[in-house]
Short mmCIF file of C-alpha atoms and ligand atoms in Angstrom, two decimals:
data_model
loop_
_atom_site.label_atom_id
_atom_site.label_comp_id
_atom_site.label_asym_id
_atom_site.label_seq_id
_atom_site.Cartn_x
_atom_site.Cartn_y
_atom_site.Cartn_z
CA MET P 2 -33.53 37.29 7.70
CA ASN P 3 -29.13 36.86 6.99
CA ALA P 4 -28.20 34.78 4.61
CA ILE P 5 -25.94 32.48 7.34
CA SER P 6 -28.44 31.87 10.28
CA SER P 7 -30.57 31.25 7.41
CA ARG P 8 -28.66 28.62 5.87
CA VAL P 9 -27.59 26.99 9.31
CA GLU P 10 -31.42 26.88 10.39
CA SER P 11 -32.36 25.08 6.82
CA ASN P 12 -29.43 22.97 7.48
CA SER P 13 -30.04 21.39 10.67
CA ASN P 14 -33.74 21.15 9.88
CA ARG P 15 -32.38 18.72 7.12
CA VAL P 16 -31.88 14.67 7.30
CA THR P 17 -29.18 14.60 4.04
CA THR P 18 -29.33 17.46 1.57
CA GLY P 19 -30.30 14.80 -1.44
CA LEU P 20 -33.01 16.00 -3.69
CA ASP P 21 -35.76 13.69 -2.24
CA GLN P 22 -35.62 15.04 1.23
CA ARG P 23 -35.27 18.87 0.05
CA ARG P 24 -38.56 18.24 -1.57
CA GLY P 25 -39.60 16.03 1.35
CA SER P 26 -39.36 19.71 4.11
CA ILE P 27 -41.76 21.46 2.15
CA ALA P 28 -43.88 18.33 2.41
CA GLU P 29 -43.03 17.70 5.83
CA VAL P 30 -43.99 21.34 7.26
CA LEU P 31 -47.41 21.16 5.42
CA ALA P 32 -48.22 18.29 6.33
CA PRO P 33 -50.47 19.21 9.14
CA LEU P 34 -53.01 21.13 6.45
CA ASP P 35 -52.88 18.65 4.76
CA ALA P 36 -53.77 16.34 7.27
CA ILE P 37 -56.95 19.00 8.56
CA ALA P 38 -57.59 18.65 4.63
CA ALA P 39 -58.59 15.28 4.52
CA SER P 40 -60.99 15.49 7.10
CA SER P 41 -62.22 19.00 6.78
CA THR P 42 -65.36 20.01 5.73
CA ASN P 43 -64.45 23.73 5.36
CA LEU P 44 -60.78 23.21 4.51
CA VAL P 45 -59.56 22.12 0.55
CA ALA P 46 -56.01 20.83 -0.58
CA ASN P 47 -54.91 21.93 -4.34
CA TYR P 48 -52.32 20.03 -5.35
CA GLY P 49 -52.73 21.03 -9.48
CA ALA P 50 -50.03 24.26 -10.01
CA ARG P 51 -47.28 22.61 -10.73
CA PHE P 52 -43.99 23.67 -11.82
CA GLN P 53 -40.36 22.80 -13.10
CA ALA P 54 -37.49 24.71 -11.55
CA ASP P 55 -33.94 23.17 -12.00
CA GLY P 56 -34.99 20.37 -13.79
CA GLN P 57 -36.71 19.25 -10.84
CA SER P 58 -41.04 19.17 -10.75
CA TYR P 59 -42.36 21.01 -7.85
CA VAL P 60 -46.15 22.09 -6.21
CA LEU P 61 -47.53 25.33 -5.88
CA PRO P 62 -48.88 24.82 -2.31
CA ARG P 63 -52.94 26.30 -2.08
CA TYR P 64 -55.13 25.54 0.29
CA LEU P 65 -59.13 26.76 -0.02
CA PHE P 66 -60.70 27.81 3.33
CA VAL P 67 -64.35 27.80 3.05
CA GLY P 68 -65.68 29.85 5.74
CA PRO P 69 -69.66 29.36 6.59
CA ARG P 70 -72.29 30.92 4.64
CA GLY P 71 -72.20 35.13 5.46
CA GLY P 72 -73.90 37.47 2.81
CA ASP P 73 -75.03 37.08 -0.33
CA THR P 74 -71.83 36.57 -1.90
CA PRO P 75 -68.35 35.40 -0.53
CA ILE P 76 -65.52 37.43 0.09
CA ARG P 77 -62.32 36.01 -1.60
CA LEU P 78 -59.44 36.53 -0.07
CA GLY P 79 -55.77 35.89 -0.76
CA ILE P 80 -53.22 35.14 1.72
CA PHE P 81 -49.59 34.30 0.53
CA ALA P 82 -46.72 33.45 3.06
CA GLY P 83 -43.08 32.37 2.20
CA ILE P 84 -42.45 34.43 -0.55
CA HIS P 85 -39.02 34.95 0.36
CA GLY P 86 -38.04 31.51 1.38
CA ASP P 87 -35.83 32.14 4.62
CA GLU P 88 -38.67 33.61 6.29
CA PRO P 89 -40.33 30.88 8.05
CA GLU P 90 -42.24 32.71 10.32
CA GLY P 91 -45.34 33.57 7.78
CA VAL P 92 -45.36 29.81 6.85
CA HIS P 93 -45.84 28.18 10.83
CA ALA P 94 -48.24 31.84 11.42
CA MET P 95 -50.75 30.83 8.43
CA ILE P 96 -50.72 26.99 9.63
CA GLN P 97 -51.42 28.01 13.11
CA PHE P 98 -53.73 30.02 12.11
CA ILE P 99 -55.62 27.69 9.58
CA LYS P 100 -55.55 25.77 12.51
CA LEU P 101 -57.21 27.73 14.20
CA LEU P 102 -60.04 28.54 11.82
CA GLU P 103 -60.92 24.96 11.69
CA ALA P 104 -61.41 24.63 15.39
CA LYS P 105 -63.32 28.41 14.64
CA PRO P 106 -64.82 28.06 11.15
CA GLU P 107 -66.99 31.20 12.49
CA LEU P 108 -64.39 33.48 12.61
CA ALA P 109 -63.85 32.85 8.59
CA THR P 110 -68.00 33.44 8.32
CA GLY P 111 -68.92 34.61 5.15
CA TYR P 112 -65.58 33.93 3.60
CA TYR P 113 -63.67 32.27 0.70
CA ILE P 114 -59.91 32.41 1.73
CA SER P 115 -57.25 31.32 -0.35
CA PHE P 116 -54.00 30.09 1.40
CA TYR P 117 -50.31 29.91 0.13
CA PRO P 118 -48.76 29.16 3.11
CA ILE P 119 -45.00 28.53 0.75
CA SER P 120 -45.76 31.03 -2.14
CA ASN P 121 -41.48 30.57 -3.03
CA PRO P 122 -41.00 26.60 -2.53
CA THR P 123 -37.00 26.55 -4.37
CA GLY P 124 -36.14 29.38 -1.80
CA PHE P 125 -38.24 27.83 1.24
CA GLU P 126 -36.03 24.54 0.05
CA ASP P 127 -32.79 26.27 -0.34
CA GLY P 128 -33.29 28.86 2.62
CA THR P 129 -32.66 31.95 0.66
CA ARG P 130 -34.65 35.09 0.00
CA HIS P 131 -34.93 34.00 -3.74
CA LEU P 132 -36.58 31.97 -6.25
CA ARG P 133 -33.73 29.57 -7.30
CA SER P 134 -33.34 31.53 -10.38
CA GLY P 135 -31.92 33.76 -8.47
CA LYS P 136 -34.67 36.76 -8.39
CA ASP P 137 -36.24 38.39 -5.68
CA LEU P 138 -39.74 37.01 -6.81
CA ASN P 139 -41.78 40.03 -4.73
CA ARG P 140 -39.84 42.37 -7.11
CA LEU P 141 -41.39 40.59 -10.36
CA PHE P 142 -45.18 40.72 -10.51
CA TRP P 143 -46.94 42.41 -12.94
CA GLN P 144 -43.77 42.88 -15.49
CA ASN P 145 -44.32 40.02 -17.88
CA ALA P 146 -41.90 37.65 -16.05
CA THR P 147 -41.00 34.66 -17.28
CA GLU P 148 -40.62 32.94 -13.72
CA PRO P 149 -43.25 30.02 -13.80
CA GLU P 150 -43.61 30.92 -10.19
CA VAL P 151 -44.21 34.43 -10.68
CA GLN P 152 -46.66 33.08 -13.77
CA LEU P 153 -49.00 30.70 -11.36
CA LEU P 154 -49.07 33.20 -8.88
CA GLU P 155 -50.49 35.66 -11.49
CA ALA P 156 -52.89 33.34 -12.75
CA GLU P 157 -54.29 32.87 -9.29
CA LEU P 158 -54.54 36.93 -8.58
CA ARG P 159 -56.37 36.84 -11.96
CA SER P 160 -58.41 34.23 -11.36
CA TRP P 161 -59.67 34.91 -7.74
CA SER P 162 -59.69 38.88 -8.35
CA PHE P 163 -59.09 38.67 -4.47
CA GLN P 164 -61.30 41.53 -2.62
CA GLY P 165 -58.69 41.73 -0.23
CA ILE P 166 -54.83 40.50 -0.45
CA ILE P 167 -52.83 40.25 2.44
CA ALA P 168 -48.50 38.36 2.50
CA LEU P 169 -46.95 37.92 5.72
CA HIS P 170 -42.89 38.31 5.66
CA THR P 171 -39.85 38.87 8.08
CA ASP P 172 -37.83 42.01 8.60
CA ASP P 173 -34.43 40.83 10.17
CA THR P 174 -33.75 44.74 10.65
CA SER P 175 -36.58 46.04 12.70
CA ASP P 176 -36.75 45.41 15.78
CA GLY P 177 -40.94 45.64 15.46
CA PHE P 178 -43.94 44.52 13.81
CA TYR P 179 -45.61 47.21 10.79
CA GLY P 180 -46.85 46.76 7.59
CA PHE P 181 -47.71 48.04 3.84
CA VAL P 182 -51.37 49.29 3.10
CA ARG P 183 -51.90 49.91 -0.64
CA GLY P 184 -54.77 49.42 -2.88
CA ALA P 185 -58.48 50.25 -1.78
CA THR P 186 -58.85 53.29 0.96
CA LEU P 187 -60.06 51.45 3.69
CA THR P 188 -56.83 49.57 4.04
CA LYS P 189 -55.69 52.29 6.64
CA HIS P 190 -58.81 51.22 8.60
CA LEU P 191 -58.12 46.94 8.63
CA ILE P 192 -54.11 48.25 9.34
CA ARG P 193 -54.27 50.05 12.26
CA PRO P 194 -56.34 47.39 14.58
CA ALA P 195 -54.45 44.42 12.93
CA LEU P 196 -50.95 46.20 14.19
CA GLU P 197 -52.90 46.74 17.34
CA ALA P 198 -53.78 43.44 17.91
CA ALA P 199 -50.32 42.55 16.94
CA GLU P 200 -49.25 44.52 19.89
CA LYS P 201 -50.52 42.46 22.26
CA PHE P 202 -47.37 39.94 21.22
CA LEU P 203 -44.95 42.24 19.48
CA PRO P 204 -44.32 46.27 19.91
CA ARG P 205 -44.52 48.40 16.97
CA ASP P 206 -42.24 49.86 14.76
CA GLY P 207 -42.89 52.67 15.82
CA ARG P 208 -39.84 54.80 13.70
CA PRO P 209 -40.23 57.60 11.07
CA VAL P 210 -38.33 56.01 8.13
CA ILE P 211 -38.56 51.55 7.82
CA ASP P 212 -36.64 49.93 5.42
CA GLY P 213 -35.90 52.89 3.57
CA PHE P 214 -39.51 54.38 3.86
CA ASN P 215 -41.10 56.53 4.75
CA ALA P 216 -43.86 55.38 8.09
CA ARG P 217 -46.61 56.38 10.65
CA ASN P 218 -47.30 54.47 13.35
CA GLY P 219 -46.03 51.78 11.81
CA VAL P 220 -47.53 51.67 8.65
CA ILE P 221 -45.75 52.42 5.75
CA ARG P 222 -48.01 53.87 1.97
CA ASP P 223 -45.08 53.02 -0.20
CA CYS P 224 -44.14 49.98 -1.65
CA TYR P 225 -41.52 48.75 -3.77
CA GLU P 226 -42.33 47.95 -7.20
CA GLY P 227 -43.23 44.12 -8.46
CA VAL P 228 -44.28 43.03 -4.95
CA LEU P 229 -47.17 40.83 -5.16
CA SER P 230 -50.27 42.58 -5.60
CA ALA P 231 -53.73 42.57 -7.60
CA PRO P 232 -52.94 42.78 -10.93
CA PRO P 233 -52.73 46.06 -12.09
CA LYS P 234 -55.91 48.40 -12.68
CA SER P 235 -58.13 45.51 -10.65
CA ARG P 236 -61.75 47.62 -10.30
CA PRO P 237 -63.01 47.36 -7.65
CA CYS P 238 -60.01 48.01 -5.67
CA PRO P 239 -59.25 44.93 -3.30
CA PHE P 240 -57.38 45.90 -0.10
CA GLU P 241 -54.05 44.99 0.49
CA ILE P 242 -51.51 44.29 3.34
CA ILE P 243 -48.10 43.70 3.76
CA LEU P 244 -47.38 42.35 7.55
CA GLU P 245 -43.74 42.63 8.54
CA THR P 246 -42.67 40.69 11.80
CA PRO P 247 -39.24 41.18 13.71
CA SER P 248 -37.03 37.77 13.08
CA ALA P 249 -35.69 38.77 16.05
CA PRO P 250 -38.35 37.27 18.97
CA PRO P 251 -39.08 34.09 20.24
CA GLU P 252 -41.38 31.68 17.41
CA TYR P 253 -44.30 31.39 19.18
CA LEU P 254 -44.99 35.58 20.01
CA LYS P 255 -44.33 35.80 16.16
CA GLN P 256 -46.96 33.47 15.47
CA CYS P 257 -49.79 35.14 17.96
CA ALA P 258 -48.98 38.64 16.75
CA PHE P 259 -49.40 37.52 12.70
CA VAL P 260 -52.89 35.37 13.69
CA ALA P 261 -54.13 38.49 15.58
CA ALA P 262 -53.46 40.74 13.34
CA LEU P 263 -55.46 37.88 10.61
CA GLN P 264 -58.36 37.11 12.62
CA THR P 265 -58.80 41.43 13.34
CA ILE P 266 -58.29 41.99 9.66
CA LEU P 267 -60.81 39.31 8.80
CA LEU P 268 -63.10 41.08 11.41
CA GLU P 269 -63.02 44.32 10.16
CA TYR P 270 -63.37 43.72 6.53
CA ASN P 271 -66.65 41.85 7.57
CA LYS P 272 -67.64 45.09 9.06
CA PHE P 273 -66.83 47.25 6.22
CA ILE P 274 -68.91 44.82 3.89
CA ALA P 275 -71.67 44.76 5.58
CA TYR P 276 -71.71 48.43 5.64
CA ALA P 277 -71.31 49.08 2.26
CA PRO P 278 -71.96 46.18 0.14
CA ASN P 279 -70.51 48.08 -2.64
CA LEU P 280 -66.74 49.22 -1.68
ZN1 LIG Q 712 -40.24 39.13 3.12
#
């Protein structure tokens, strides 16, 4: 999203620009999740990840959804949104997805899903792509960065050893939905059905080059250095998917496309696990 439109959007949502109110905007957006977590037997809110930025105290929002028991050991997934503060689409889609899981927990059978709806709280507050420090959070991972946001997220990635990592982003230079794959070989078998599911709501970006990378049917196998990812040399190698929605379509369609893609990945990965428990 470009700086001007995001600024207008974030200002129109803000009653004042006072510091407390800015913090309030995050609480307001996440209020539906906190309300669910307050009474849910599946969703747990964990406010324990705190950091300081600009002399103010922040929380990295974390929610854990515990699906009904499946196989022997739960499958650990990490889903991240709001890595760029001016991309609210993923944030809202994640909230919708969690609402769906709360209504139909069986969709998450066998899963422990860690949700990070606002991975870049200062950027989200400011309506900017970057952290308040001015750096792009999605270029800082596993490079000994000192930014507290990176360190908190790296600690989550390390301690959970996710079997799958999914990040939700927005691309204002694309007219279609697409994704990046990294990590485990099976990843490409997960993203194809996910893009097909999203295609019911948004066209796919079929260009041969997207965002400077070679692409095929909306799938890119290359990536920027320092994107949010599993710790280097993680074994077994998790699947890693970045989903990108175009920014222009109506909000509802963008959310539906993300939710359909996420639901499909859960379903397809469960099938893989059933066939090959040692993947
Ligand atoms: Zn992004």
